[in-house]
């Protein structure tokens, strides 16, 4: 008999007053924050797959560092087409600090699923209201789907933080050899299809594969992605960690970010982006 359940809970980890939803399917569990529409935890059996900063907070309109933040409708700083009045705007969009609503839930012997939605009234470049929908499905995998039916210029990224045992033994592969290195600001051609971590890494890989693997000591995570045109790989390394308020100095040793993204701004279009996690394959 499969144990499937959806429950509301207040607080997760040290975020003691955070409104959350917990999904259970057999031995697997996932926790989603209604603040930010953000998956915070995925435990397929016994080991946590995602990483949450011990210094993360959600008060004072602060995005939660860790889990799977939703970056929408821009990634990084908003470029001029998305910010025609050159307003002061937060990095990574506006929905990470909004309260999402539970709109649908379903349990059966195949999966446990919830749908969250948030409506944004008046973007800097689009006056009409826009609704974004997040579907999280827990089964023998964790599937995260983000969708918007409206036609507009929009970028999106699932900014996933992965828990790793040993950064120096961590590989992300396969990746295109060509990438934009945001540390140097240069377009680079690598010699391998693997990302390793021996210094700060902040790279955008265009047109990556649908399947990417994180290998770290005895930990394996298979990432399946659809609707994307880019994968971002990030680790701040020691110097930058010291200047990020919600990271401890050595937290950079505990995680890597592998982000599924759609970054094109050539056409006004709806979006549907999916990242599915398969742990311990």
Coordinates of C-alpha atoms in Angstrom, one line a residue:
X1 CA 0.0 0.0 0.0
X2 CA 1.5 3.3 -1.1
X3 CA 1.5 6.0 1.5
X4 CA 0.4 9.2 -0.3
X5 CA -0.5 12.4 1.5
X6 CA -0.7 16.2 1.2
X7 CA -0.5 18.2 4.3
X8 CA -0.1 21.9 5.3
X9 CA 2.6 22.8 7.8
X10 CA 3.9 25.9 9.4
X11 CA 7.7 26.1 9.2
X12 CA 10.5 24.1 7.7
X13 CA 13.9 23.6 9.1
X14 CA 14.9 26.9 10.8
X15 CA 12.2 28.9 8.9
X16 CA 9.8 28.3 11.8
X17 CA 6.9 30.4 10.7
X18 CA 6.9 29.7 6.9
X19 CA 3.6 28.5 5.3
X20 CA 4.4 25.2 3.6
X21 CA 2.9 22.2 1.9
X22 CA 4.3 18.7 2.4
X23 CA 3.9 15.9 -0.2
X24 CA 4.4 12.3 0.7
X25 CA 4.5 9.4 -1.7
X26 CA 5.7 6.1 -0.3
X27 CA 9.1 6.8 1.4
X28 CA 9.6 10.0 -0.6
X29 CA 8.7 13.5 0.6
X30 CA 8.9 17.1 -0.7
X31 CA 8.2 20.4 1.0
X32 CA 7.1 23.5 -0.9
X33 CA 7.0 27.0 0.5
X34 CA 3.9 29.1 -0.5
X35 CA 6.1 32.1 -0.1
X36 CA 7.9 32.2 -3.5
X37 CA 6.3 29.0 -4.8
X38 CA 9.5 27.3 -3.9
X39 CA 10.4 23.7 -3.4
X40 CA 12.6 23.5 -0.3
X41 CA 13.2 19.8 0.2
X42 CA 13.2 16.6 -1.8
X43 CA 14.0 13.4 0.1
X44 CA 13.4 10.3 -2.2
X45 CA 14.4 7.8 0.5
X46 CA 16.7 9.0 3.3
X47 CA 19.1 11.6 1.8
X48 CA 18.2 15.2 1.1
X49 CA 18.7 16.1 -2.6
X50 CA 18.3 19.9 -2.3
X51 CA 20.3 22.4 -0.3
X52 CA 18.9 25.1 1.9
X53 CA 21.1 27.8 3.4
X54 CA 21.3 27.8 7.2
X55 CA 21.2 31.6 7.0
X56 CA 18.1 31.7 4.7
X57 CA 15.3 34.0 5.7
X58 CA 12.0 35.0 4.3
X59 CA 11.1 38.1 6.2
X60 CA 11.4 41.7 5.0
X61 CA 10.7 40.7 1.4
X62 CA 13.8 38.5 1.2
X63 CA 14.0 35.6 -1.2
X64 CA 14.8 32.2 0.3
X65 CA 18.3 31.0 -0.6
X66 CA 18.2 27.3 -1.4
X67 CA 15.8 24.7 -2.7
X68 CA 14.4 25.6 -6.1
X69 CA 13.7 29.3 -6.5
X70 CA 11.5 30.4 -9.4
X71 CA 13.1 33.2 -11.4
X72 CA 10.5 35.0 -13.5
X73 CA 10.0 37.0 -15.7
X74 CA 13.7 37.9 -16.0
X75 CA 16.9 36.1 -15.0
X76 CA 19.6 38.1 -13.3
X77 CA 19.2 41.9 -13.8
X78 CA 16.2 42.9 -16.0
X79 CA 17.5 43.9 -19.4
X80 CA 16.1 47.1 -21.2
X81 CA 13.3 45.3 -23.1
X82 CA 11.9 44.2 -19.7
X83 CA 12.6 47.4 -17.9
X84 CA 12.0 50.3 -20.4
X85 CA 11.8 52.9 -17.7
X86 CA 15.1 51.8 -16.1
X87 CA 13.4 51.3 -12.7
X88 CA 15.2 49.8 -9.8
X89 CA 14.2 46.1 -10.0
X90 CA 15.2 43.0 -8.0
X91 CA 17.4 40.4 -9.7
X92 CA 15.7 37.3 -10.9
X93 CA 12.2 38.7 -11.2
X94 CA 9.3 39.4 -8.9
X95 CA 7.7 36.1 -7.8
X96 CA 10.3 34.8 -5.3
X97 CA 8.9 37.1 -2.7
X98 CA 5.2 36.7 -3.5
X99 CA 2.7 34.5 -1.7
X100 CA 1.4 31.7 -4.0
X101 CA -2.0 30.1 -3.7
X102 CA -2.8 26.4 -3.7
X103 CA -5.2 25.8 -6.6
X104 CA -5.3 22.0 -7.0
X105 CA -4.2 18.9 -5.2
X106 CA -4.3 15.2 -6.1
X107 CA -3.2 11.9 -4.5
X108 CA -3.4 8.5 -6.1
X109 CA -1.3 5.3 -6.3
X110 CA 0.8 6.8 -9.1
X111 CA 1.8 10.2 -7.7
X112 CA 1.1 13.1 -5.3
X113 CA 0.6 16.5 -7.0
X114 CA -0.1 20.1 -6.1
X115 CA -0.6 23.1 -8.3
X116 CA 0.2 26.6 -7.1
X117 CA -0.5 29.9 -8.9
X118 CA 0.4 33.5 -8.5
X119 CA -1.0 36.5 -10.4
X120 CA 1.2 39.5 -11.1
X121 CA -0.6 42.8 -11.7
X122 CA 1.4 45.1 -13.9
X123 CA 5.0 44.3 -14.9
X124 CA 7.3 47.2 -15.9
X125 CA 6.8 46.3 -19.6
X126 CA 3.4 44.6 -19.6
X127 CA 0.4 46.3 -18.0
X128 CA -2.1 43.4 -18.0
X129 CA -2.2 40.9 -15.2
X130 CA -0.3 37.7 -15.7
X131 CA -0.7 34.3 -14.0
X132 CA 2.1 31.9 -13.4
X133 CA 1.4 28.2 -12.5
X134 CA 3.7 25.8 -10.7
X135 CA 3.0 22.1 -10.7
X136 CA 5.0 19.8 -8.4
X137 CA 4.5 16.0 -8.8
X138 CA 6.1 13.5 -6.5
X139 CA 6.4 9.9 -7.5
X140 CA 9.6 7.9 -7.9
X141 CA 10.9 11.2 -9.2
X142 CA 10.2 14.9 -8.4
X143 CA 8.8 16.8 -11.4
X144 CA 8.7 20.7 -11.3
X145 CA 6.7 22.4 -14.1
X146 CA 6.4 26.1 -14.5
X147 CA 3.9 27.5 -17.0
X148 CA 2.4 30.7 -18.2
X149 CA -0.3 30.8 -20.9
X150 CA 0.1 34.5 -21.7
X151 CA 2.0 35.6 -24.7
X152 CA 4.7 38.1 -23.6
X153 CA 8.4 38.5 -23.3
X154 CA 9.4 36.4 -20.4
X155 CA 12.4 34.5 -19.1
X156 CA 12.3 31.8 -16.5
X157 CA 14.7 29.6 -14.5
X158 CA 14.4 26.9 -11.9
X159 CA 17.4 27.9 -9.9
X160 CA 18.0 24.5 -8.2
X161 CA 20.5 24.2 -5.3
X162 CA 21.8 20.6 -5.0
X163 CA 23.2 19.2 -1.8
X164 CA 26.7 17.7 -2.4
X165 CA 29.1 15.8 -0.1
X166 CA 32.4 16.9 -1.7
X167 CA 32.7 19.9 -4.0
X168 CA 36.1 19.0 -5.2
X169 CA 34.8 15.6 -6.4
X170 CA 31.7 17.1 -8.1
X171 CA 31.1 16.8 -11.8
X172 CA 28.2 18.2 -13.9
X173 CA 27.9 16.5 -17.3
X174 CA 27.3 16.4 -20.3
X175 CA 27.4 20.1 -21.1
X176 CA 28.1 22.0 -24.4
X177 CA 31.8 22.9 -24.7
X178 CA 30.8 26.5 -25.6
X179 CA 29.5 28.7 -22.7
X180 CA 29.2 32.3 -21.5
X181 CA 31.5 32.7 -18.5
X182 CA 29.8 35.4 -16.4
X183 CA 32.8 35.6 -14.1
X184 CA 35.0 36.9 -16.9
X185 CA 32.2 38.2 -19.1
X186 CA 33.6 36.3 -22.0
X187 CA 32.4 33.6 -24.4
X188 CA 34.5 30.5 -23.8
X189 CA 35.2 27.3 -25.6
X190 CA 36.0 24.5 -23.1
X191 CA 38.0 21.3 -23.8
X192 CA 35.5 19.0 -22.1
X193 CA 31.8 18.5 -21.7
X194 CA 32.1 18.4 -17.9
X195 CA 32.0 21.3 -15.3
X196 CA 34.3 20.9 -12.3
X197 CA 34.6 23.3 -9.3
X198 CA 38.1 24.6 -8.4
X199 CA 37.1 28.3 -8.3
X200 CA 34.1 30.5 -8.8
X201 CA 31.8 29.0 -11.5
X202 CA 29.0 31.1 -13.2
X203 CA 28.2 29.8 -16.7
X204 CA 25.4 29.9 -19.1
X205 CA 25.3 26.9 -21.5
X206 CA 23.1 27.5 -24.5
X207 CA 21.1 24.7 -26.1
X208 CA 22.2 22.0 -23.6
X209 CA 21.0 18.4 -23.6
X210 CA 17.8 17.2 -22.2
X211 CA 19.6 15.0 -19.6
X212 CA 22.3 16.2 -17.2
X213 CA 24.0 14.4 -14.4
X214 CA 25.5 15.6 -11.1
X215 CA 28.1 13.2 -9.7
X216 CA 29.7 13.9 -6.3
X217 CA 31.4 11.1 -4.4
X218 CA 28.7 8.5 -3.9
X219 CA 25.9 10.9 -4.8
X220 CA 24.1 10.8 -8.2
X221 CA 21.3 13.1 -9.5
X222 CA 19.9 12.8 -13.0
X223 CA 18.2 16.0 -14.2
X224 CA 15.8 15.8 -17.1
X225 CA 14.7 19.1 -18.6
X226 CA 12.2 20.2 -21.2
X227 CA 11.1 23.6 -22.7
X228 CA 14.6 25.0 -22.0
X229 CA 17.2 26.8 -24.1
X230 CA 19.9 27.1 -21.4
X231 CA 21.4 25.5 -18.4
X232 CA 23.2 27.6 -15.8
X233 CA 25.9 26.2 -13.5
X234 CA 26.8 28.2 -10.5
X235 CA 29.0 28.0 -7.4
X236 CA 30.1 31.3 -5.7
X237 CA 33.4 29.9 -4.2
X238 CA 34.9 31.3 -1.0
X239 CA 35.4 35.0 -1.7
X240 CA 31.9 35.7 -3.1
X241 CA 30.3 33.6 -0.3
X242 CA 31.9 36.0 2.3
X243 CA 30.0 38.9 0.7
X244 CA 26.6 37.2 0.4
X245 CA 24.5 37.9 3.6
X246 CA 22.6 34.6 3.6
X247 CA 25.6 32.4 3.1
X248 CA 28.1 31.4 5.7
X249 CA 31.8 31.6 4.6
X250 CA 32.1 27.9 3.9
X251 CA 28.6 27.1 2.6
X252 CA 30.0 27.1 -1.0
X253 CA 31.5 23.7 -0.2
X254 CA 28.0 22.2 0.3
X255 CA 26.1 22.9 -2.9
X256 CA 26.1 23.5 -6.7
X257 CA 23.4 25.1 -8.6
X258 CA 22.3 23.5 -11.9
X259 CA 19.5 25.6 -13.3
X260 CA 17.0 24.8 -16.1
X261 CA 16.1 28.0 -17.9
X262 CA 14.4 29.6 -20.9
X263 CA 16.2 32.8 -21.6
X264 CA 15.2 33.8 -25.2
X265 CA 13.6 37.2 -25.7
X266 CA 13.2 37.1 -29.4
X267 CA 9.4 36.6 -29.4
X268 CA 6.4 37.1 -27.2
X269 CA 5.3 33.6 -26.3
X270 CA 3.8 31.4 -23.6
X271 CA 6.1 29.2 -21.6
X272 CA 6.2 25.8 -20.2
X273 CA 9.4 24.6 -18.5
X274 CA 10.1 21.4 -16.7
X275 CA 12.9 20.0 -14.5
X276 CA 12.6 16.4 -13.2
X277 CA 14.9 15.0 -10.6
X278 CA 15.9 11.4 -10.4
X279 CA 18.1 10.6 -7.4
X280 CA 20.4 7.7 -6.8
X281 CA 20.0 6.1 -10.2

